[in-house]
Tab-separated table of C-alpha atoms and ligand atoms in Angstrom:
chain	number	residue	atom	x	y	z
N	1	UNK	CA	-14.981	-26.210	29.282
N	2	UNK	CA	-13.145	-28.561	27.008
N	3	UNK	CA	-13.720	-26.562	24.083
N	4	UNK	CA	-12.045	-23.496	25.960
N	5	UNK	CA	-8.763	-25.337	26.900
N	6	UNK	CA	-8.398	-26.488	23.235
N	7	UNK	CA	-4.675	-25.176	22.490
N	8	UNK	CA	-4.555	-22.650	19.675
N	9	UNK	CA	-2.643	-23.802	16.734
N	10	UNK	CA	0.829	-21.997	16.621
N	11	UNK	CA	0.521	-20.689	13.009
N	12	UNK	CA	-2.679	-19.045	13.403
N	13	UNK	CA	-1.630	-17.668	16.916
N	14	UNK	CA	1.429	-16.288	15.001
N	15	UNK	CA	-0.337	-14.849	12.133
N	16	UNK	CA	-2.662	-12.997	14.725
N	17	UNK	CA	0.337	-11.551	16.266
N	18	UNK	CA	1.399	-10.149	12.970
N	19	UNK	CA	-1.926	-8.526	12.455
N	20	UNK	CA	-2.130	-6.876	15.786
N	21	UNK	CA	1.366	-5.648	15.334
N	22	UNK	CA	0.481	-4.017	12.047
N	23	UNK	CA	-2.621	-2.358	13.524
N	24	UNK	CA	-1.500	-1.230	16.913
N	25	UNK	CA	2.170	-0.592	16.335
N	26	UNK	CA	1.961	0.284	12.772
N	27	UNK	CA	4.802	-2.366	12.260
N	28	UNK	CA	5.725	-3.621	8.708
N	29	UNK	CA	4.443	-7.036	8.081
N	30	UNK	CA	7.365	-8.259	6.337
N	31	UNK	CA	9.622	-6.982	8.927
N	32	UNK	CA	7.666	-8.251	11.992
N	33	UNK	CA	7.078	-11.439	10.266
N	34	UNK	CA	10.397	-13.332	10.987
N	35	UNK	CA	10.664	-12.263	14.326
N	36	UNK	CA	7.106	-13.689	15.298
N	37	UNK	CA	8.190	-17.106	13.557
N	38	UNK	CA	10.996	-17.185	15.753
N	39	UNK	CA	8.970	-16.272	19.162
N	40	UNK	CA	6.439	-18.953	17.584
N	41	UNK	CA	9.324	-21.394	16.747
N	42	UNK	CA	7.683	-21.715	13.583
N	43	UNK	CA	9.465	-23.193	10.290
N	44	UNK	CA	8.849	-25.400	7.167
N	45	UNK	CA	5.375	-25.558	6.523
N	46	UNK	CA	4.036	-24.130	9.389
N	47	UNK	CA	6.042	-20.939	8.722
N	48	UNK	CA	4.516	-20.874	5.170
N	49	UNK	CA	1.094	-21.024	6.702
N	50	UNK	CA	1.326	-18.295	9.591
N	51	UNK	CA	3.018	-16.365	6.317
N	52	UNK	CA	0.202	-16.753	3.723
N	53	UNK	CA	-2.659	-16.261	6.644
N	54	UNK	CA	-0.968	-12.868	7.666
N	55	UNK	CA	-0.103	-11.234	4.328
N	56	UNK	CA	-3.545	-12.619	3.071
N	57	UNK	CA	-5.829	-11.534	5.586
N	58	UNK	CA	-3.973	-8.039	5.403
N	59	UNK	CA	-3.917	-7.472	1.896
N	60	UNK	CA	-7.487	-8.994	1.092
N	61	UNK	CA	-8.833	-6.662	3.793
N	62	UNK	CA	-10.630	-4.335	1.181
N	63	UNK	CA	-12.805	-7.041	0.416
N	64	UNK	CA	-12.866	-9.014	3.544
N	65	UNK	CA	-14.316	-6.171	5.865
N	66	UNK	CA	-17.475	-5.880	3.372
N	67	UNK	CA	-18.084	-9.297	3.629
N	68	UNK	CA	-17.593	-9.284	7.395
N	69	UNK	CA	-19.951	-6.320	7.646
N	70	UNK	CA	-22.543	-7.851	5.455
N	71	UNK	CA	-22.831	-10.714	7.897
N	72	UNK	CA	-22.856	-8.615	10.991
N	73	UNK	CA	-26.300	-7.996	13.017
N	74	UNK	CA	-24.950	-5.263	14.886
N	75	UNK	CA	-22.649	-2.387	13.144
N	76	UNK	CA	-19.664	-2.542	16.099
N	77	UNK	CA	-16.953	-4.741	16.211
N	78	UNK	CA	-13.621	-4.763	18.110
N	79	UNK	CA	-10.796	-4.554	16.130
N	80	UNK	CA	-9.097	-7.390	17.654
N	81	UNK	CA	-12.222	-9.621	16.977
N	82	UNK	CA	-12.236	-8.303	13.133
N	83	UNK	CA	-8.388	-9.375	12.715
N	84	UNK	CA	-9.828	-12.741	14.016
N	85	UNK	CA	-12.490	-12.697	11.284
N	86	UNK	CA	-10.184	-11.495	8.426
N	87	UNK	CA	-7.922	-14.463	8.974
N	88	UNK	CA	-10.937	-16.675	9.119
N	89	UNK	CA	-12.390	-15.197	5.896
N	90	UNK	CA	-9.192	-15.580	4.167
N	91	UNK	CA	-9.135	-19.424	5.090
N	92	UNK	CA	-12.878	-19.790	3.666
N	93	UNK	CA	-12.669	-17.750	0.698
N	94	UNK	CA	-9.058	-18.194	-0.567
N	95	UNK	CA	-7.173	-21.083	1.143
N	96	UNK	CA	-8.132	-24.729	0.569
N	97	UNK	CA	-8.918	-25.042	4.593
N	98	UNK	CA	-12.172	-27.019	4.840
N	99	UNK	CA	-14.641	-24.795	6.488
N	100	UNK	CA	-15.090	-26.529	9.568
N	101	UNK	CA	-11.384	-26.419	10.580
N	102	UNK	CA	-11.310	-22.599	9.509
N	103	UNK	CA	-14.447	-21.983	11.542
N	104	UNK	CA	-13.289	-24.026	14.865
N	105	UNK	CA	-9.871	-22.816	14.656
N	106	UNK	CA	-10.981	-19.176	14.451
N	107	UNK	CA	-13.266	-19.408	17.346
N	108	UNK	CA	-10.342	-21.028	19.497
N	109	UNK	CA	-8.059	-18.246	18.248
N	110	UNK	CA	-10.741	-15.409	19.786
N	111	UNK	CA	-11.436	-17.598	22.798
N	112	UNK	CA	-7.765	-17.604	23.753
N	113	UNK	CA	-6.648	-13.971	22.174
N	114	UNK	CA	-9.833	-11.761	23.238
N	115	UNK	CA	-12.171	-14.011	25.338
N	116	UNK	CA	-15.153	-16.103	25.340
N	117	UNK	CA	-17.523	-13.025	24.920
N	118	UNK	CA	-16.909	-12.712	20.899
N	119	UNK	CA	-16.825	-16.429	20.384
N	120	UNK	CA	-20.312	-16.710	19.207
N	121	UNK	CA	-20.271	-13.893	17.108
N	122	UNK	CA	-17.059	-15.303	15.295
N	123	UNK	CA	-18.933	-18.823	14.902
N	124	UNK	CA	-22.043	-17.150	13.403
N	125	UNK	CA	-20.031	-14.758	11.183
N	126	UNK	CA	-17.648	-17.321	9.512
N	127	UNK	CA	-20.706	-19.866	9.080
N	128	UNK	CA	-22.308	-17.193	7.265
N	129	UNK	CA	-19.632	-16.348	5.055
N	130	UNK	CA	-18.825	-20.140	4.358
N	131	UNK	CA	-22.123	-20.459	2.712
N	132	UNK	CA	-21.311	-18.595	-0.365
N	133	UNK	CA	-17.967	-18.947	-2.645
N	134	UNK	CA	-15.629	-15.875	-3.336
N	135	UNK	CA	-17.356	-14.416	-6.718
N	136	UNK	CA	-20.784	-14.352	-5.017
N	137	UNK	CA	-19.336	-12.433	-2.287
N	138	UNK	CA	-18.041	-10.052	-4.767
N	139	UNK	CA	-21.006	-9.494	-6.639
N	140	UNK	CA	-22.736	-8.933	-3.361
N	141	UNK	CA	-20.264	-6.536	-1.773
N	142	UNK	CA	-18.608	-4.804	-4.986
N	143	UNK	CA	-20.177	-2.075	-6.430
N	144	UNK	CA	-21.710	-2.657	-9.853
N	145	UNK	CA	-18.890	-3.617	-12.737
N	146	UNK	CA	-21.129	-1.788	-15.311
N	147	UNK	CA	-21.755	1.586	-13.603
N	148	UNK	CA	-18.636	1.724	-11.264
N	149	UNK	CA	-15.797	-0.295	-13.112
N	150	UNK	CA	-12.812	1.039	-11.007
N	151	UNK	CA	-15.178	1.094	-7.735
N	152	UNK	CA	-16.128	-2.664	-8.507
N	153	UNK	CA	-12.182	-3.844	-9.131
N	154	UNK	CA	-11.185	-1.895	-6.007
N	155	UNK	CA	-13.271	-4.056	-3.597
N	156	UNK	CA	-13.094	-7.570	-5.903
N	157	UNK	CA	-9.013	-7.082	-5.937
N	158	UNK	CA	-8.893	-5.181	-2.482
N	159	UNK	CA	-6.964	-1.793	-3.576
N	160	UNK	CA	-7.888	1.620	-2.215
N	161	UNK	CA	-10.114	3.287	-5.071
N	162	UNK	CA	-7.435	6.240	-5.207
N	163	UNK	CA	-4.630	3.818	-6.013
N	164	UNK	CA	-7.049	2.072	-8.799
N	165	UNK	CA	-7.582	5.063	-10.094
N	166	UNK	CA	-3.920	6.285	-10.222
N	167	UNK	CA	-2.930	2.785	-11.425
N	168	UNK	CA	-5.261	3.143	-14.445
N	169	UNK	CA	-4.130	6.619	-15.270
N	170	UNK	CA	-0.317	4.958	-15.364
N	171	UNK	CA	-1.588	2.055	-17.603
N	172	UNK	CA	-3.095	4.390	-20.160
N	173	UNK	CA	-6.484	2.638	-20.055
N	174	UNK	CA	-8.225	-0.125	-18.415
N	175	UNK	CA	-7.539	-2.903	-20.662
N	176	UNK	CA	-4.632	-4.151	-18.230
N	177	UNK	CA	-6.182	-2.863	-15.303
N	178	UNK	CA	-7.449	-5.940	-13.733
N	179	UNK	CA	-4.389	-8.292	-14.749
N	180	UNK	CA	-2.164	-5.488	-12.667
N	181	UNK	CA	-4.214	-5.598	-9.592
N	182	UNK	CA	-4.525	-9.563	-9.545
N	183	UNK	CA	-0.536	-9.585	-9.914
N	184	UNK	CA	-0.299	-7.058	-7.240
N	185	UNK	CA	-2.005	-9.771	-5.103
N	186	UNK	CA	0.416	-12.525	-5.636
N	187	UNK	CA	3.367	-13.074	-3.900
N	188	UNK	CA	6.406	-12.106	-6.062
N	189	UNK	CA	9.379	-14.735	-6.583
N	190	UNK	CA	12.474	-14.331	-4.789
N	191	UNK	CA	14.834	-13.013	-7.109
N	192	UNK	CA	18.816	-12.529	-6.466
N	193	UNK	CA	21.369	-10.530	-8.158
N	194	UNK	CA	25.136	-11.916	-8.681
N	195	UNK	CA	27.463	-8.855	-8.083
N	196	UNK	CA	29.756	-8.827	-10.585
N	197	UNK	CA	33.379	-9.822	-10.022
N	198	UNK	CA	32.066	-11.058	-6.742
N	199	UNK	CA	29.530	-14.068	-7.662
N	200	UNK	CA	28.465	-15.450	-11.016
N	201	UNK	CA	25.236	-16.336	-12.005
N	202	UNK	CA	25.992	-20.006	-12.520
N	203	UNK	CA	27.065	-20.059	-8.707
N	204	UNK	CA	23.484	-19.208	-7.745
N	205	UNK	CA	22.075	-21.277	-10.585
N	206	UNK	CA	24.045	-24.185	-8.937
N	207	UNK	CA	22.169	-23.222	-5.544
N	208	UNK	CA	18.788	-24.039	-7.236
N	209	UNK	CA	17.886	-20.967	-9.371
N	210	UNK	CA	16.937	-20.350	-12.649
N	211	UNK	CA	18.411	-17.163	-14.757
N	212	UNK	CA	16.301	-14.407	-15.203
N	213	UNK	CA	15.123	-13.353	-18.851
N	214	UNK	CA	16.021	-9.489	-18.689
N	215	UNK	CA	18.745	-8.907	-16.305
N	216	UNK	CA	22.155	-10.571	-17.154
N	217	UNK	CA	22.837	-10.971	-13.300
N	218	UNK	CA	19.389	-12.000	-12.237
N	219	UNK	CA	18.341	-15.724	-10.693
N	220	UNK	CA	15.280	-16.768	-9.687
N	221	UNK	CA	15.269	-19.007	-6.392
N	222	UNK	CA	13.040	-22.166	-6.438
N	223	UNK	CA	12.164	-21.655	-2.798
N	224	UNK	CA	14.126	-21.694	0.638
N	225	UNK	CA	15.427	-19.091	2.584
N	226	UNK	CA	17.841	-16.914	0.399
N	227	UNK	CA	19.910	-16.409	3.490
N	228	UNK	CA	21.054	-19.770	3.257
N	229	UNK	CA	22.783	-18.979	-0.231
N	230	UNK	CA	26.433	-18.508	0.642
N	231	UNK	CA	26.886	-15.974	-2.218
N	232	UNK	CA	24.100	-14.256	-0.591
N	233	UNK	CA	25.433	-14.719	3.329
N	234	UNK	CA	28.580	-12.881	2.225
N	235	UNK	CA	27.318	-10.069	0.236
N	236	UNK	CA	28.650	-11.294	-2.922
N	237	UNK	CA	24.856	-11.678	-4.046
N	238	UNK	CA	21.977	-9.892	-2.853
N	239	UNK	CA	18.180	-10.395	-3.104
N	240	UNK	CA	17.002	-7.679	-5.626
N	241	UNK	CA	13.945	-7.746	-8.046
N	242	UNK	CA	14.718	-7.979	-11.447
N	243	UNK	CA	13.529	-4.558	-12.166
N	244	UNK	CA	15.513	-2.837	-9.783
N	245	UNK	CA	18.577	-4.510	-11.490
N	246	UNK	CA	17.472	-2.907	-14.790
N	247	UNK	CA	17.342	0.490	-13.110
N	248	UNK	CA	20.756	-0.002	-12.031
N	249	UNK	CA	21.898	-1.248	-15.463
N	250	UNK	CA	20.339	1.631	-16.925
N	251	UNK	CA	22.442	3.970	-14.761
N	252	UNK	CA	25.687	1.968	-16.018
N	253	UNK	CA	25.239	1.324	-19.569
N	254	UNK	CA	23.870	4.732	-20.726
N	255	UNK	CA	26.068	5.572	-23.737
N	256	UNK	CA	28.687	8.319	-22.254
N	257	UNK	CA	31.480	10.413	-24.465
N	258	UNK	CA	34.481	10.992	-22.219
N	259	UNK	CA	35.192	10.453	-18.606
N	260	UNK	CA	33.587	7.563	-16.851
N	261	UNK	CA	35.008	7.490	-13.431
N	262	UNK	CA	32.662	9.222	-10.908
N	263	UNK	CA	29.617	7.779	-10.011
N	264	UNK	CA	26.731	8.890	-7.600
N	265	UNK	CA	23.959	7.201	-6.015
N	266	UNK	CA	21.997	9.912	-4.656
N	267	UNK	CA	19.419	8.016	-2.654
N	268	UNK	CA	21.138	4.903	-1.869
N	269	UNK	CA	19.596	3.111	1.013
N	270	UNK	CA	19.032	0.371	1.936
N	271	UNK	CA	21.635	-0.342	-0.994
N	272	UNK	CA	20.503	-2.965	-3.187
N	273	UNK	CA	20.954	-1.052	-6.394
N	274	UNK	CA	24.267	0.554	-4.796
N	275	UNK	CA	25.944	-2.816	-4.262
N	276	UNK	CA	25.207	-3.790	-8.141
N	277	UNK	CA	26.817	-0.115	-8.947
N	278	UNK	CA	29.719	-0.527	-6.745
N	279	UNK	CA	30.504	-4.068	-7.942
N	280	UNK	CA	30.450	-2.853	-11.408
N	281	UNK	CA	32.253	0.235	-10.819
N	282	UNK	CA	35.159	-1.921	-9.174
N	283	UNK	CA	35.296	-3.712	-12.440
N	284	UNK	CA	35.326	-0.693	-14.784
N	285	UNK	CA	37.453	1.240	-12.797
N	286	UNK	CA	35.296	3.679	-11.811
N	287	UNK	CA	34.386	5.023	-8.044
N	288	UNK	CA	31.040	5.084	-6.653
N	289	UNK	CA	29.635	7.427	-4.040
N	290	UNK	CA	26.352	5.955	-2.099
N	291	UNK	CA	24.834	8.944	-0.569
N	292	UNK	CA	21.483	8.344	1.856
N	293	UNK	CA	19.910	11.041	4.209
N	294	UNK	CA	19.226	8.519	6.836
N	295	UNK	CA	22.082	7.380	9.159
N	296	UNK	CA	20.459	3.903	9.896
N	297	UNK	CA	19.727	3.239	6.180
N	298	UNK	CA	23.460	4.498	5.290
N	299	UNK	CA	24.505	1.694	7.686
N	300	UNK	CA	22.641	-1.107	5.725
N	301	UNK	CA	24.048	0.646	2.360
N	302	UNK	CA	27.745	0.021	4.037
N	303	UNK	CA	26.809	-3.552	4.674
N	304	UNK	CA	25.408	-4.327	1.297
N	305	UNK	CA	28.551	-3.126	-0.349
N	306	UNK	CA	30.707	-4.975	2.069
N	307	UNK	CA	32.234	-7.437	-0.155
N	308	UNK	CA	33.195	-4.756	-2.928
N	309	UNK	CA	36.830	-3.847	-2.773
N	310	UNK	CA	36.827	-0.524	-0.648
N	311	UNK	CA	38.573	1.826	-3.263
N	312	UNK	CA	35.507	1.541	-5.202
N	313	UNK	CA	32.708	2.699	-3.202
N	314	UNK	CA	32.200	5.287	-0.441
N	315	UNK	CA	29.057	5.379	1.734
N	316	UNK	CA	27.871	9.007	2.737
N	317	UNK	CA	24.995	9.696	5.353
N	318	UNK	CA	23.689	13.211	3.732
N	319	UNK	CA	20.833	15.377	2.627
N	320	UNK	CA	20.701	14.728	-0.970
N	321	UNK	CA	18.841	18.250	-1.296
N	322	UNK	CA	22.043	19.864	0.172
N	323	UNK	CA	25.027	18.118	-1.550
N	324	UNK	CA	28.730	18.289	-0.374
N	325	UNK	CA	30.141	18.290	-3.941
N	326	UNK	CA	30.821	20.870	-6.331
N	327	UNK	CA	28.373	20.961	-9.354
N	328	UNK	CA	29.347	18.907	-12.351
N	329	UNK	CA	31.586	16.483	-10.169
N	330	UNK	CA	29.833	13.236	-11.476
N	331	UNK	CA	29.914	11.635	-14.956
N	332	UNK	CA	26.801	9.189	-13.996
N	333	UNK	CA	24.329	9.750	-11.556
N	334	UNK	CA	21.001	7.408	-10.313
N	335	UNK	CA	18.466	9.211	-8.492
N	336	UNK	CA	16.378	6.520	-7.065
N	337	UNK	CA	13.779	8.570	-5.384
N	338	UNK	CA	11.671	8.474	-2.409
N	339	UNK	CA	8.316	7.365	-3.492
N	340	UNK	CA	4.962	6.188	-2.653
N	341	UNK	CA	6.158	2.581	-3.613
N	342	UNK	CA	2.544	1.992	-5.328
N	343	UNK	CA	4.416	-0.130	-7.805
N	344	UNK	CA	5.969	-2.771	-4.973
N	345	UNK	CA	2.414	-3.689	-3.463
N	346	UNK	CA	3.502	-7.163	-3.805
N	347	UNK	CA	5.819	-7.083	-1.450
N	348	UNK	CA	4.054	-4.887	1.526
N	349	UNK	CA	0.707	-6.251	2.285
N	350	UNK	CA	-0.157	-3.220	4.431
N	351	UNK	CA	1.058	-0.292	2.488
N	352	UNK	CA	-1.742	0.228	0.228
N	353	UNK	CA	-3.733	0.863	3.133
N	354	UNK	CA	-0.990	3.055	4.757
N	355	UNK	CA	-0.717	5.472	1.892
N	356	UNK	CA	-2.809	8.578	1.428
N	357	UNK	CA	-3.113	10.723	-1.912
N	358	UNK	CA	-1.495	13.769	-0.059
N	359	UNK	CA	1.712	11.326	0.663
N	360	UNK	CA	1.918	11.585	-3.561
N	361	UNK	CA	1.730	15.326	-3.232
N	362	UNK	CA	4.521	15.972	-0.542
N	363	UNK	CA	6.853	13.447	-2.301
N	364	UNK	CA	6.665	15.023	-5.712
N	365	UNK	CA	8.278	18.192	-4.141
N	366	UNK	CA	11.082	16.139	-2.961
N	367	UNK	CA	11.473	14.324	-6.245
N	368	UNK	CA	11.604	17.465	-8.235
N	369	UNK	CA	14.433	18.905	-5.938
N	370	UNK	CA	16.279	15.703	-5.975
N	371	UNK	CA	16.301	15.234	-9.699
N	372	UNK	CA	17.147	19.073	-10.179
N	373	UNK	CA	20.452	18.213	-7.740
N	374	UNK	CA	21.090	14.934	-9.600
N	375	UNK	CA	21.453	17.259	-12.959
N	376	UNK	CA	23.371	19.824	-11.184
N	377	UNK	CA	25.807	17.119	-9.759
N	378	UNK	CA	26.496	15.378	-13.296
N	379	UNK	CA	29.050	17.077	-15.667
N	380	UNK	CA	27.997	18.524	-19.094
N	381	UNK	CA	27.620	15.297	-21.318
N	382	UNK	CA	27.277	13.190	-18.036
N	383	UNK	CA	24.127	10.866	-17.821
N	384	UNK	CA	21.502	10.939	-15.005
N	385	UNK	CA	18.785	8.233	-14.337
N	386	UNK	CA	15.537	9.105	-12.279
N	387	UNK	CA	13.846	6.409	-11.104
N	388	UNK	CA	10.766	5.374	-8.880
N	389	UNK	CA	9.033	2.150	-7.922
N	390	UNK	CA	5.955	3.885	-8.509
N	391	UNK	CA	4.129	3.639	-11.720
N	392	UNK	CA	2.131	6.859	-10.581
N	393	UNK	CA	2.374	9.581	-13.310
N	394	UNK	CA	2.450	12.636	-10.961
N	395	UNK	CA	5.860	10.814	-9.293
N	396	UNK	CA	7.257	9.710	-12.954
N	397	UNK	CA	6.353	11.705	-16.251
N	398	UNK	CA	5.068	14.859	-14.686
N	399	UNK	CA	8.369	15.286	-12.368
N	400	UNK	CA	10.520	14.670	-15.275
N	401	UNK	CA	8.620	17.336	-17.263
N	402	UNK	CA	8.221	19.947	-14.545
N	403	UNK	CA	11.920	19.640	-13.949
N	404	UNK	CA	13.276	19.533	-17.800
N	405	UNK	CA	10.554	22.406	-18.441
N	406	UNK	CA	12.714	24.893	-15.944
N	407	UNK	CA	16.183	23.663	-17.715
N	408	UNK	CA	17.501	23.931	-21.185
N	409	UNK	CA	20.351	21.874	-20.893
N	410	UNK	CA	18.964	18.296	-20.704
N	411	UNK	CA	17.913	15.649	-23.061
N	412	UNK	CA	15.670	12.393	-22.623
N	413	UNK	CA	17.985	9.009	-24.028
N	414	UNK	CA	15.472	6.659	-22.927
N	415	UNK	CA	12.831	5.641	-20.349
N	416	UNK	CA	10.673	2.689	-19.361
N	417	UNK	CA	7.793	1.545	-17.189
N	418	UNK	CA	7.853	-2.189	-15.868
N	419	UNK	CA	5.200	-3.994	-14.658
N	420	UNK	CA	4.151	-6.951	-12.484
N	421	UNK	CA	1.415	-8.393	-14.714
N	422	UNK	CA	3.573	-8.205	-17.783
N	423	UNK	CA	7.548	-8.525	-16.845
N	424	UNK	CA	6.776	-9.758	-13.515
N	425	UNK	CA	8.497	-7.225	-11.776
N	426	UNK	CA	7.926	-4.242	-9.532
N	427	UNK	CA	6.394	-1.439	-11.454
N	428	UNK	CA	9.578	0.465	-11.824
N	429	UNK	CA	9.934	3.619	-13.817
N	430	UNK	CA	13.295	4.810	-15.068
N	431	UNK	CA	14.202	7.695	-17.587
N	432	UNK	CA	17.877	8.253	-18.505
N	433	UNK	CA	18.544	12.168	-19.167
N	434	UNK	CA	21.927	13.585	-20.602
N	435	UNK	CA	23.172	16.881	-19.738
N	436	UNK	CA	24.140	18.730	-22.922
N	437	UNK	CA	27.735	19.611	-23.848
N	438	UNK	CA	30.628	17.618	-23.521
N	439	UNK	CA	33.111	18.466	-20.278
C	501	LIG	C1	13.628	4.056	-3.205
C	501	LIG	S1	14.546	4.294	-1.750
C	501	LIG	C2	15.983	4.074	-2.381
C	501	LIG	C3	16.378	2.782	-2.958
C	501	LIG	C4	18.110	2.271	-3.201
C	501	LIG	N1	18.298	2.918	-4.330
C	501	LIG	C5	18.131	0.402	-2.957
C	501	LIG	O1	18.017	0.304	-4.235
C	501	LIG	O2	18.233	0.097	-2.176
C	501	LIG	C6	14.896	5.665	-1.349
C	501	LIG	C7	15.627	6.696	-0.383
C	501	LIG	O3	15.718	7.903	-0.376
C	501	LIG	C8	16.433	8.445	0.760
C	501	LIG	N2	15.996	9.788	0.998
C	501	LIG	C9	14.890	10.495	1.093
C	501	LIG	N3	15.180	11.658	1.134
C	501	LIG	C10	16.698	11.891	0.921
C	501	LIG	C11	17.036	12.863	0.653
C	501	LIG	N4	16.912	14.224	0.896
C	501	LIG	N5	18.517	12.835	0.484
C	501	LIG	C12	18.871	11.450	0.286
C	501	LIG	N6	17.871	10.321	0.361
C	501	LIG	C13	17.036	10.433	0.823
C	501	LIG	C14	15.351	7.565	1.844
C	501	LIG	O4	15.781	7.534	2.995
C	501	LIG	C15	15.604	6.138	0.965
C	501	LIG	O5	16.717	5.085	1.718
């Protein structure tokens, strides 16, 4: 009886709330987390613990579920109980929580959230899990590495098998595949972009950051809440992966002959790149049209560019496949296409489990149309950057090849593919194209 009344600690209760919201409401963990932390009045170390528990348990479920299943005597498990077990396994196999604490808090948690019924099962499963270290469990539940290398890595590093295959194809061979999967499971550093003319990098360095090596506007924060940095709160700087900064700069820095005044961001929401582009446009006497199909995301773009002088940017809510402007209007165009996001798995713990191969097939059609529109929207001699936060070949090189194969007026100037395990950025792809002829 005394056991039953023991209060559940708030970080674990909060982490379970996040897993429930992700499973039941299809919530995004990174969006629901701040609300849940507020509800449970968690900050500092407790907030960090709840975040690690929830993110880790969701991200690593591709490994933890076979471990849990190997410890069950009956195949059926209530989803609510599995969530508690995932949190428990994460503490036992991937965190430094002592076994007795991980097990007893999980038993308390299932009692409080589901009832007394599954308490014995949770206790028994977690005791079994605690008897072997992580490498032994991987050997026990993952396919054999020699005969099925991708199958092995998929379980060992908790990625869907088809994602492992697609990432291997994008890398070209398997030499760096494991390093990439490991990088996908590590929390990304928080990077800020100082928007030129509005904030300078020194101001962000003074707020406790260090300069990034690839983007001249980037600063990595040592820790803390970025919204507490005054330049971020005022829209003069923004949270932005260094890879995204490099994509925006590929568009603004591509060599261009002739007029350089009219810029377009065809798929601008939520507006991180548009804010960097708009601040550069303001400095260079150019004007940016930031277009986004979804009105609520267009509102986010308007908020992202709020510190930019109004004459330098105009936000438009419209379908980029049916643009209102006449062909050849723009000098520079960025098409940061809707994509599978498989290059940004570090940021969204649940996204790898939501995506399906069929999503890529649907997106590829839209990506081709948007790239075609971008090339129609730019004047002869103008430049287009096509970018994705996915390295998947079908969404990157294949889209470019298909679209250029139908046109005879476009040259490729440059392309890059960034990687979390190499550059420490999201796996951003960008290709710079120029329409032949000078206006
Ligand atoms: C990868 S995101 C762009 C990210 C953005 N450039 C940034 O840096 O914040 C792709 C965006 O394209 C938008 N989108 C999808 N279909 C579109 C269309 N037909 N026309 C314009 N935007 C579209 C999505 O709503 C999404 O906001």
